[in-house]
Coordinates of C-alpha atoms in Angstrom, one line a residue:
M1 CA 99.7 86.1 115.1
Q2 CA 99.4 82.9 117.2
I3 CA 100.6 82.1 120.7
D4 CA 102.5 78.9 121.5
G5 CA 101.9 76.4 124.3
L6 CA 104.5 77.9 126.7
T7 CA 102.8 81.3 126.4
L8 CA 99.4 79.7 126.9
S9 CA 100.6 78.1 130.2
K10 CA 101.1 81.5 131.7
V11 CA 97.6 82.5 130.6
V12 CA 96.1 79.4 132.3
L13 CA 97.8 80.3 135.6
E14 CA 96.3 83.8 135.5
L15 CA 92.8 82.4 134.6
R16 CA 92.9 80.1 137.6
G17 CA 93.6 83.0 139.9
F18 CA 90.6 84.9 138.5
L19 CA 87.9 82.4 137.6
M20 CA 88.1 79.5 140.1
N21 CA 84.8 78.9 141.9
Q22 CA 83.1 81.8 140.0
R23 CA 79.7 81.2 138.4
V24 CA 78.9 81.9 134.8
N25 CA 76.4 84.8 134.3
K26 CA 76.0 84.7 130.6
V27 CA 77.7 83.8 127.3
F28 CA 77.9 86.2 124.3
M29 CA 79.2 86.1 120.7
P30 CA 79.1 89.7 119.4
S31 CA 81.0 88.8 116.3
E32 CA 82.0 85.6 114.5
G33 CA 84.6 83.6 116.5
R34 CA 84.7 85.9 119.6
F35 CA 83.1 84.5 122.7
Y36 CA 82.6 86.3 126.0
F37 CA 82.0 84.3 129.2
T38 CA 80.8 86.8 131.8
F39 CA 81.2 85.6 135.3
F40 CA 79.9 87.5 138.4
R41 CA 83.1 89.4 138.8
D42 CA 85.2 88.9 135.7
T43 CA 84.9 88.4 131.9
L44 CA 86.7 85.9 129.8
L45 CA 87.3 86.5 126.1
V46 CA 87.9 83.5 123.8
S47 CA 89.0 84.4 120.3
L48 CA 88.9 81.7 117.7
L49 CA 89.8 83.8 114.7
N50 CA 92.2 82.4 112.1
D51 CA 94.9 84.9 112.7
A52 CA 94.1 85.7 116.4
S53 CA 93.3 82.6 118.4
Y54 CA 93.8 83.3 122.1
L55 CA 92.0 83.8 125.4
Q56 CA 92.3 86.5 128.1
M57 CA 90.6 88.3 130.9
V58 CA 89.0 91.6 129.7
P59 CA 87.4 94.5 131.6
T60 CA 84.4 94.8 129.4
K61 CA 82.6 93.0 126.6
E62 CA 81.4 94.1 123.2
D63 CA 77.8 94.8 122.4
S64 CA 76.0 91.5 121.7
P65 CA 73.5 90.8 118.9
F66 CA 69.8 90.8 119.8
F67 CA 69.4 87.3 118.4
P68 CA 72.3 85.1 119.5
P69 CA 73.3 82.0 117.4
A70 CA 72.0 78.6 118.4
F71 CA 75.4 77.4 119.7
V72 CA 75.5 80.4 122.1
M73 CA 72.0 79.6 123.3
L74 CA 73.1 76.0 124.0
L75 CA 76.1 77.2 126.0
R76 CA 73.8 79.4 128.0
K77 CA 71.5 76.6 128.7
Y78 CA 74.1 74.3 130.2
L79 CA 76.5 76.8 131.7
K80 CA 74.4 79.7 133.1
G81 CA 74.9 79.6 136.9
A82 CA 77.6 76.9 136.6
A83 CA 80.7 77.2 138.8
C84 CA 84.2 77.0 137.4
T85 CA 85.9 74.1 139.3
D86 CA 89.1 73.7 137.3
I87 CA 91.2 75.2 134.4
S88 CA 94.0 73.2 132.9
Q89 CA 96.2 72.9 129.8
L90 CA 96.6 69.6 128.1
R91 CA 100.4 69.1 128.7
H92 CA 101.9 72.2 127.0
D93 CA 99.6 71.9 124.0
R94 CA 97.3 74.7 122.8
I95 CA 94.2 73.1 124.3
I96 CA 92.5 74.5 127.4
R97 CA 90.1 72.5 129.5
I98 CA 87.6 74.4 131.8
D99 CA 85.5 72.3 134.1
F100 CA 82.1 73.5 135.3
L101 CA 79.7 72.2 138.0
S102 CA 76.1 73.1 137.3
H103 CA 73.4 73.1 140.0
F104 CA 69.8 72.9 138.7
E105 CA 66.8 73.3 141.0
E106 CA 65.8 69.9 142.6
A107 CA 68.2 68.0 140.4
E108 CA 71.6 66.4 140.9
P109 CA 74.6 68.6 140.1
K110 CA 76.0 67.9 136.7
E111 CA 79.6 68.4 135.4
Y112 CA 80.4 69.9 132.0
I113 CA 83.7 70.5 130.2
V114 CA 84.5 73.2 127.7
Y115 CA 87.5 72.5 125.5
I116 CA 89.1 75.5 123.8
E117 CA 91.5 74.5 120.9
L118 CA 93.6 77.5 119.8
M119 CA 94.9 76.1 116.5
G120 CA 94.8 79.0 114.1
R121 CA 92.2 78.3 111.3
N122 CA 91.4 75.0 113.1
S123 CA 90.5 76.7 116.4
N124 CA 87.4 75.5 118.1
L125 CA 85.2 75.4 121.2
I126 CA 83.6 72.1 122.3
L127 CA 81.0 71.6 125.0
C128 CA 81.1 68.1 126.5
E129 CA 79.6 66.1 129.4
K130 CA 82.0 64.8 132.0
S131 CA 82.1 61.5 130.2
G132 CA 83.6 63.2 127.1
K133 CA 80.4 63.0 125.1
I134 CA 80.1 66.0 122.9
L135 CA 77.0 68.1 123.3
D136 CA 77.8 70.6 120.5
V137 CA 80.8 72.1 118.7
Y138 CA 81.3 75.7 117.4
R139 CA 82.9 74.4 114.1
R140 CA 81.5 70.9 113.4
K141 CA 83.9 68.6 111.6
A142 CA 83.2 65.1 110.2
S143 CA 86.4 63.1 110.1
P144 CA 87.1 59.3 110.5
Q145 CA 90.1 60.0 112.8
R146 CA 88.5 62.8 114.9
G147 CA 84.9 63.6 114.3
L148 CA 83.8 66.8 116.1
L149 CA 80.1 66.2 116.1
P150 CA 77.4 66.0 118.7
Q151 CA 77.1 62.6 120.4
N152 CA 80.7 61.7 119.5
T153 CA 83.3 61.3 122.2
Y154 CA 85.8 64.1 122.3
V155 CA 89.4 63.1 121.4
P156 CA 92.1 65.8 121.6
F157 CA 94.6 66.4 118.9
S158 CA 97.4 63.8 118.9
K159 CA 100.8 63.8 117.5
N160 CA 102.8 60.9 116.2
P161 CA 105.3 60.1 117.6
P162 CA 104.1 61.4 121.0
P163 CA 105.9 64.7 121.9
L164 CA 108.0 65.4 124.9
S165 CA 107.0 68.1 127.5
L166 CA 108.9 70.4 129.7
V167 CA 106.4 69.8 132.5
E168 CA 108.1 66.6 133.5
W169 CA 111.6 67.4 132.2
D170 CA 114.4 65.8 134.3
I171 CA 117.9 67.0 133.7
L172 CA 119.3 63.6 134.8
K173 CA 117.3 61.7 132.1
G174 CA 117.1 64.5 129.5
S175 CA 119.9 63.4 127.3
E176 CA 118.6 59.9 127.1
L177 CA 115.0 61.1 126.4
L178 CA 116.4 63.3 123.6
E179 CA 118.3 60.4 122.0
E180 CA 115.2 58.2 122.1
E181 CA 113.0 60.9 120.6
I182 CA 115.5 61.8 117.9
R183 CA 115.4 58.1 116.7
L184 CA 111.7 58.4 116.0
F185 CA 112.2 61.2 113.4
P186 CA 113.9 61.2 110.0
S187 CA 117.6 61.7 110.3
D188 CA 117.6 64.6 107.8
L189 CA 115.0 66.6 109.7
P190 CA 116.3 70.1 110.7
I191 CA 116.9 70.6 114.4
F192 CA 114.3 73.5 114.7
A193 CA 111.7 71.3 113.0
F194 CA 112.4 68.5 115.5
L195 CA 111.9 70.9 118.4
E196 CA 108.6 72.1 117.1
R197 CA 107.3 68.6 116.3
G198 CA 109.0 66.7 119.1
F199 CA 107.9 68.9 122.0
D200 CA 104.6 70.3 123.2
G201 CA 104.4 74.0 123.4
F202 CA 107.3 75.0 121.2
G203 CA 106.6 77.5 118.4
H204 CA 108.9 78.9 115.7
Q205 CA 110.3 81.6 118.0
T206 CA 110.9 79.3 120.9
S207 CA 112.6 76.7 118.7
A208 CA 114.9 79.3 117.2
E209 CA 115.7 80.6 120.7
I210 CA 116.7 77.1 121.9
C211 CA 119.0 76.6 118.9
Y212 CA 120.6 80.0 119.6
R213 CA 121.2 79.2 123.3
A214 CA 122.6 75.7 122.4
D215 CA 124.8 77.2 119.7
L216 CA 123.2 75.0 117.1
A217 CA 122.4 76.0 113.5
P218 CA 118.6 75.6 113.2
E219 CA 119.0 74.1 109.7
R220 CA 121.4 71.3 110.8
S221 CA 120.0 67.8 110.5
L222 CA 119.5 65.5 113.5
S223 CA 122.0 63.0 112.2
A224 CA 124.7 65.7 112.5
L225 CA 124.2 66.1 116.3
S226 CA 127.0 64.8 118.5
R227 CA 126.6 63.4 122.0
T228 CA 128.1 66.6 123.5
E229 CA 125.6 68.7 121.5
I230 CA 122.7 66.6 122.7
E231 CA 123.9 67.0 126.3
N232 CA 124.2 70.7 125.8
L233 CA 120.6 70.8 124.4
N234 CA 119.5 69.0 127.5
L235 CA 121.0 71.7 129.7
V236 CA 119.3 74.4 127.7
L237 CA 115.9 72.7 128.0
S238 CA 116.4 72.3 131.8
S239 CA 117.3 76.0 132.2
L240 CA 114.3 76.8 130.1
R241 CA 112.0 74.8 132.4
E242 CA 113.4 76.6 135.4
E243 CA 113.1 80.0 133.7
L244 CA 109.5 79.3 132.8
S245 CA 108.5 78.5 136.3
N246 CA 110.2 81.6 137.7
T247 CA 108.9 84.3 135.3
P248 CA 105.8 85.9 136.8
G249 CA 104.2 87.1 133.5
L250 CA 104.8 87.4 129.8
Y251 CA 107.5 89.2 127.9
L252 CA 106.2 91.8 125.6
W253 CA 108.8 92.6 123.0
E254 CA 108.7 95.9 120.9
S255 CA 111.0 97.3 118.3
D256 CA 111.3 100.7 116.6
E257 CA 109.2 99.3 113.7
K258 CA 106.4 99.0 116.3
A259 CA 106.4 95.2 115.9
C260 CA 105.1 93.3 119.0
V261 CA 106.0 89.8 120.0
L262 CA 104.9 87.7 123.0
S263 CA 107.0 85.1 124.8
A264 CA 107.0 83.1 128.0
I265 CA 110.8 83.3 128.3
R266 CA 113.5 85.9 127.7
M267 CA 114.4 85.8 124.0
Q268 CA 118.1 86.5 123.4
T269 CA 117.4 86.2 119.6
L270 CA 115.0 89.2 119.8
E271 CA 117.5 91.2 122.0
Q272 CA 120.1 90.7 119.2
K273 CA 117.6 92.3 116.8
G274 CA 117.2 95.4 118.9
F275 CA 113.8 94.5 120.6
R276 CA 113.1 95.8 124.0
Y277 CA 110.9 94.0 126.5
T278 CA 108.6 94.6 129.5
I279 CA 107.1 91.9 131.7
K280 CA 103.3 92.3 132.0
P281 CA 100.4 90.2 133.3
P282 CA 99.3 87.8 130.5
S283 CA 95.9 89.4 129.8
E284 CA 97.4 92.8 129.7
A285 CA 100.2 91.7 127.3
L286 CA 97.7 89.8 125.1
Q287 CA 95.4 92.8 125.0
E288 CA 98.2 95.1 123.8
V289 CA 99.4 92.7 121.1
F290 CA 96.1 91.5 119.7
S291 CA 94.4 95.0 119.9
I292 CA 97.0 96.1 117.4
S293 CA 96.5 92.9 115.4
R294 CA 92.7 93.5 115.4
Q295 CA 93.1 97.1 114.4
M296 CA 95.2 96.1 111.4
R297 CA 92.7 93.3 110.5
D298 CA 89.7 95.7 110.7
L299 CA 91.7 98.3 108.8
Q300 CA 92.5 96.0 105.9
I301 CA 88.9 94.5 105.7
S302 CA 87.2 97.9 105.8
K303 CA 89.8 99.5 103.5
A304 CA 89.3 96.7 100.9
R305 CA 85.5 97.0 101.1
Y306 CA 85.4 100.8 100.6
R307 CA 88.0 100.7 97.9
K308 CA 85.9 98.2 96.0
W309 CA 82.8 100.4 96.3
I310 CA 84.5 103.6 95.4
D311 CA 86.3 102.1 92.4
K312 CA 82.9 100.9 91.2
E313 CA 81.4 104.4 91.7
I314 CA 84.3 106.0 89.9
K315 CA 83.8 103.7 86.9
K316 CA 80.1 104.7 86.7
I317 CA 81.0 108.4 86.8
E318 CA 83.7 107.9 84.1
S319 CA 81.2 106.1 81.9
N320 CA 78.7 109.0 82.4
I321 CA 81.4 111.5 81.5
D322 CA 82.3 109.6 78.3
S323 CA 78.6 109.6 77.3
M324 CA 78.2 113.3 78.1
Q325 CA 81.3 114.2 76.1
S326 CA 80.0 112.2 73.1
D327 CA 76.6 114.0 73.4
L328 CA 78.3 117.3 73.8
S329 CA 80.3 116.8 70.6
E330 CA 77.1 116.7 68.7
T331 CA 76.1 120.1 69.9
V332 CA 79.1 122.0 68.8
N333 CA 77.7 122.6 65.3
Y334 CA 74.7 124.7 66.4
P335 CA 76.3 128.0 64.9
S336 CA 76.2 126.3 61.5
Y337 CA 72.4 125.7 61.7
Q338 CA 72.0 129.3 62.8
R339 CA 73.9 130.5 59.7
Y340 CA 71.8 128.2 57.4
G341 CA 68.7 129.9 58.7
Q342 CA 70.2 133.4 58.2
L343 CA 71.3 132.5 54.6
I344 CA 67.9 131.3 53.7
L345 CA 66.2 134.5 54.9
A346 CA 68.8 136.7 53.3
N347 CA 68.4 135.0 49.9
Q348 CA 64.7 134.0 49.7
Y349 CA 63.9 137.1 47.6
R350 CA 65.8 135.4 44.7
F351 CA 63.6 132.4 44.6
D352 CA 59.9 131.8 43.7
S353 CA 58.0 131.4 47.0
D354 CA 55.5 129.1 45.4
K355 CA 58.0 126.5 44.3
K356 CA 59.5 123.7 46.3
Y357 CA 63.3 123.4 46.6
T358 CA 65.6 120.6 47.9
S359 CA 68.6 122.9 48.4
L360 CA 69.7 126.5 48.2
E361 CA 73.1 127.8 47.1
A362 CA 74.1 131.2 48.6
E363 CA 77.3 133.2 49.3
D364 CA 78.4 133.5 53.0
W365 CA 78.9 137.2 53.5
E366 CA 81.5 136.7 56.1
T367 CA 83.8 134.2 54.3
G368 CA 82.8 134.9 50.7
E369 CA 82.5 131.1 50.1
S370 CA 79.5 129.5 48.4
V371 CA 77.4 127.4 50.8
L372 CA 74.9 124.7 49.8
V373 CA 72.0 124.7 52.3
P374 CA 69.9 121.4 52.4
L375 CA 66.1 122.1 52.4
D376 CA 63.0 120.1 53.1
S377 CA 61.0 120.2 49.8
K378 CA 57.8 119.9 51.7
L379 CA 58.3 123.2 53.4
T380 CA 58.6 126.8 52.3
L381 CA 61.9 128.7 52.4
S382 CA 60.7 130.6 55.5
A383 CA 59.6 127.4 57.2
N384 CA 63.0 125.8 56.5
A385 CA 64.7 128.8 58.0
Q386 CA 62.6 128.4 61.2
V387 CA 63.5 124.7 61.4
Y388 CA 67.2 125.6 61.4
F389 CA 66.8 128.4 63.9
K390 CA 64.9 126.0 66.3
K391 CA 67.5 123.2 65.8
S392 CA 70.3 125.7 66.5
S393 CA 68.6 127.0 69.7
R394 CA 67.9 123.4 70.9
L395 CA 71.5 122.3 70.4
R396 CA 72.8 125.4 72.1
R397 CA 70.6 124.9 75.2
R398 CA 71.5 121.2 75.3
G399 CA 75.2 122.1 75.1
E400 CA 74.9 124.5 78.0
V401 CA 73.1 121.9 80.1
L402 CA 75.5 119.1 79.2
G403 CA 78.5 121.4 79.8
D404 CA 77.3 122.4 83.2
R405 CA 76.5 118.7 84.1
L406 CA 79.9 117.6 82.7
R407 CA 81.7 120.1 84.9
R408 CA 79.9 118.9 88.0
F409 CA 80.6 115.3 87.2
Q410 CA 84.3 116.1 86.5
S411 CA 84.5 117.9 89.8
L412 CA 82.8 114.9 91.5
L413 CA 85.2 112.5 89.8
Y414 CA 88.2 114.5 91.0
Y415 CA 86.8 114.5 94.5
L416 CA 86.2 110.8 94.5
E417 CA 89.7 110.2 93.1
Q418 CA 90.9 112.2 96.1
I419 CA 89.1 109.9 98.5
Q420 CA 90.4 106.9 96.5
Q421 CA 93.9 108.1 96.9
S422 CA 93.4 108.6 100.7
L423 CA 92.1 105.0 100.9
R424 CA 95.2 103.7 99.1
D425 CA 97.5 105.5 101.5
V426 CA 95.5 105.1 104.8
E427 CA 97.7 103.5 107.5
D428 CA 95.6 103.6 110.7
P429 CA 92.0 103.0 111.7
E430 CA 91.4 106.5 113.0
A431 CA 92.3 108.0 109.6
L432 CA 90.0 105.5 107.8
S433 CA 87.2 106.4 110.2
D434 CA 87.5 110.0 109.1
I435 CA 87.2 108.9 105.5
I436 CA 84.1 106.8 106.2
L437 CA 82.4 109.7 108.0
E438 CA 83.3 112.1 105.2
I439 CA 81.8 109.7 102.6
E440 CA 78.6 109.4 104.6
R441 CA 78.2 113.1 105.3
E442 CA 78.7 113.9 101.7
N443 CA 76.0 111.3 100.9
R444 CA 77.7 110.3 97.7
L445 CA 78.5 106.6 98.1
F446 CA 77.2 105.1 101.3
G447 CA 74.1 107.1 102.4
E448 CA 70.7 105.6 102.6
D449 CA 69.6 106.7 99.1
T450 CA 72.8 106.0 97.2
R451 CA 73.1 104.0 94.0
V452 CA 75.6 101.6 95.6
E453 CA 73.0 100.4 98.1
Q454 CA 69.7 100.9 96.4
T455 CA 69.8 97.5 94.8
K456 CA 70.5 95.7 98.0
K457 CA 67.8 94.2 100.3
S458 CA 66.9 96.4 103.2
G459 CA 68.4 93.8 105.6
A460 CA 71.8 93.7 103.9
S461 CA 71.8 97.5 103.7
K462 CA 71.0 97.8 107.4
Q463 CA 73.8 95.2 108.2
A464 CA 76.3 97.2 106.2
K465 CA 75.3 100.4 108.0
E466 CA 75.8 98.7 111.3
K467 CA 79.3 97.5 110.3
R468 CA 80.2 101.1 109.3
H469 CA 78.8 102.4 112.6
A470 CA 80.7 99.8 114.6
F471 CA 84.0 100.7 112.9
T472 CA 83.7 104.4 113.2
T473 CA 82.6 104.1 116.9
R474 CA 85.5 101.7 117.7
Y475 CA 88.1 103.9 116.1
S476 CA 86.6 107.4 116.6
G477 CA 88.9 110.2 117.7
P478 CA 91.3 112.5 116.0
S479 CA 94.0 110.9 113.9
E480 CA 97.5 112.4 113.7
Y481 CA 99.1 113.9 110.6
R482 CA 102.1 112.2 109.0
V483 CA 105.0 114.2 110.3
F484 CA 108.5 114.4 108.7
E485 CA 111.5 116.5 109.5
R486 CA 114.4 117.6 107.3
S487 CA 117.1 120.0 108.3
G488 CA 115.1 121.3 111.3
F489 CA 112.0 122.0 109.2
R490 CA 108.8 120.0 109.8
C491 CA 106.5 118.8 107.1
L492 CA 102.9 117.8 107.9
V493 CA 101.1 115.5 105.5
G494 CA 97.3 115.0 105.5
K495 CA 96.0 111.5 105.6
N496 CA 92.5 112.3 104.3
N497 CA 90.3 115.3 103.3
Y498 CA 89.3 116.1 106.8
Q499 CA 93.0 116.3 107.8
N500 CA 93.7 118.4 104.6
D501 CA 91.1 120.9 105.8
R502 CA 92.6 120.9 109.3
L503 CA 96.0 121.6 107.9
I504 CA 94.7 124.6 105.9
K505 CA 92.9 125.9 109.0
E506 CA 95.8 125.5 111.4
A507 CA 98.6 126.7 109.0
K508 CA 99.9 130.3 109.4
D509 CA 100.9 132.9 106.8
G510 CA 104.6 132.2 106.0
D511 CA 104.1 128.4 106.0
L512 CA 104.3 126.8 102.5
W513 CA 101.6 124.7 101.0
F514 CA 102.5 121.9 98.5
H515 CA 100.2 119.9 96.2
V516 CA 100.8 117.7 93.2
Q517 CA 99.8 119.4 90.0
G518 CA 96.7 118.1 88.1
F519 CA 96.3 114.9 90.3
P520 CA 94.4 114.1 93.5
G521 CA 96.8 114.0 96.5
A522 CA 97.5 115.0 100.1
H523 CA 98.1 118.6 101.2
V524 CA 101.6 119.1 102.6
I525 CA 102.4 122.0 104.9
L526 CA 106.1 123.0 105.4
K527 CA 106.4 124.9 108.7
S528 CA 108.6 127.8 107.9
R529 CA 109.3 128.7 111.5
N530 CA 109.1 132.4 110.4
Q531 CA 112.4 131.9 108.5
P532 CA 112.7 134.3 105.5
F533 CA 114.6 131.6 103.6
V534 CA 113.9 127.9 103.2
P535 CA 116.8 125.8 101.8
E536 CA 116.2 124.3 98.4
E537 CA 116.8 120.8 99.8
V538 CA 113.9 121.2 102.2
L539 CA 111.6 122.6 99.4
L540 CA 112.4 119.6 97.2
F541 CA 111.8 117.2 100.1
A542 CA 108.4 118.6 100.8
A543 CA 107.6 118.4 97.1
R544 CA 108.7 114.8 97.0
L545 CA 106.3 114.1 99.9
A546 CA 103.4 115.7 98.0
A547 CA 104.3 113.5 95.0
R548 CA 104.5 110.4 97.1
Y549 CA 101.1 110.8 98.7
S550 CA 99.3 111.4 95.4
K551 CA 97.9 109.6 92.4
A552 CA 101.2 110.3 90.6
S553 CA 103.2 108.3 93.2
Q554 CA 104.3 105.8 90.6
S555 CA 105.5 108.4 88.1
A556 CA 108.8 110.2 87.7
N557 CA 109.5 113.9 87.3
V558 CA 106.2 114.9 88.9
A559 CA 105.1 118.5 88.8
V560 CA 104.3 119.9 92.3
D561 CA 103.0 123.4 92.9
Y562 CA 103.8 125.3 96.1
T563 CA 102.8 128.7 97.4
D564 CA 102.6 130.7 100.6
M565 CA 99.6 129.9 102.8
K566 CA 98.1 133.4 102.5
D567 CA 97.5 132.5 98.8
V568 CA 95.5 129.4 99.6
K569 CA 91.8 129.8 100.0
K570 CA 88.9 127.4 100.7
P571 CA 85.7 129.1 99.2
K572 CA 82.4 128.5 101.0
G573 CA 80.6 125.4 99.7
F574 CA 83.7 123.6 98.5
R575 CA 83.9 119.9 99.3
P576 CA 86.4 118.6 101.9
G577 CA 90.0 118.9 100.8
M578 CA 89.2 121.3 97.9
V579 CA 90.9 124.7 97.7
T580 CA 92.0 127.4 95.3
Y581 CA 95.5 128.9 95.2
R582 CA 97.5 131.5 93.3
N583 CA 101.0 132.9 92.9
H584 CA 102.5 129.5 92.9
K585 CA 105.8 128.1 91.7
T586 CA 106.4 124.6 90.3
L587 CA 109.0 122.0 91.2
F588 CA 109.6 118.7 89.2
V589 CA 110.6 115.9 91.5
D590 CA 110.5 112.1 92.0
P591 CA 108.3 110.8 94.7
Y592 CA 109.8 110.2 98.2
Y593 CA 110.4 106.5 98.6
D594 CA 113.4 106.2 101.0
D595 CA 113.6 104.3 104.2
E596 CA 111.5 107.0 105.9
S597 CA 114.3 107.8 108.4
D598 CA 113.0 111.4 108.3
R599 CA 109.6 110.3 109.6
L600 CA 108.7 111.1 113.2

């Protein structure tokens, strides 16, 4: 999400109230693209991330790295102890200018300027002298038109043709200005595109709002505008300027789908879509919106990283299982070798013990069939029998070891597939934090001695561990179950193995437990409310939820087992999420993929 120039103008007004005449204490960059300027009373956050470029006042800063980057060290060198003398916005563009006055001991005061460009993936932070000479740039860019390099002169972004601004908008001259500006653009350009390109500070949402208020179709071309429509557009722009100056904070818009939108003006277009608004101080509104955005970004990044690692580990285990099954198939014939040895001993009296034989034909006393036993001509009949007995015993012991190991690996595979399924369905950072902690405590994938990390350099391993610790610390705390309701009955769905265990622990006798048959999946608890009878419609709904949140979610006619909670047990030593159950019934259902209107 990006903020437009009008929204940014409100932020600038707030920053002026907080930071004017305050001195910089220190500058930090705890993570890539996130700068903290700590003043003696307040802290300013500048985010230059591709999908979250903004600035705001924050109560606290994040932990900073022990060795700061060179650019941060340079900012400290020039700005430490410097007083903020001015904060301004270039017209209504997304460029902020902060002026500093630095007093060095026994030296003339020097003025420095920090330009903050909030342009999405082109966002940047530039430190300049008062003359405009660039001292350094966060993201250096060499370009003939606008080179952002040390020793160059800073030149702001420029648009051609030059855009209009609401700052100096005059209702008496507005129609004439609009006509002149329209002539500078292609006649087939849509109106909403003209508003975005022809005015500083207008984003997609604001341009759509202006079209709505002026009763203009956004896709209409400029050539189709009449004189009356241009005059009406002038009136809307004038009222917009008035509204902008009279609104004390930012509008925070929220909907039932938990979508959040920021605006500097009241958006009738959003009200038509069912959004509700509250007016909040700019930094508070920004914190609310971008904290959600950051949570989702952190969630997707961490989720993708862990899914990649666990997929790799599952492939390794599947390969081991295939190899063990192949080796195990070679041990199944050990009874035949035992019988060969017995046949040799039972029939050796028929043969001359001093002679050498290459084979022995004897009748199997259990089947009555004639059996040809291969022999080593270099050995006696008794020695050949002992060879077969030893081979049979060796294959039997190997089969027992392989069988036990195969069962352990199959159990581990099922458990990892359960985690894999939880990662696919995870929807919030707290639930993902539970999964990460479970993985580390089980010491299967991401512990210090795991196969995933043993090939990495110690520095990379330590960095990965620090990232995991930062995520689990930031989003620690209990996560909530998925909760659905049907016909007055509540269904609780676990988001991970820890929640599945909590569900089992908190459920009461009489509640019903559901789980997909033969596949990893979430535990579903149907709260019976002590009712002796649960409608079939509710049972089928709970079964469909169990199918939805399982590895069989893309299948049809999925088998789902259910039973009373008193018949579900978790034996001591079982891994998280693993249980045994009995006295179950089975339902065949399609996974639940409706509009989730039953979800609470």
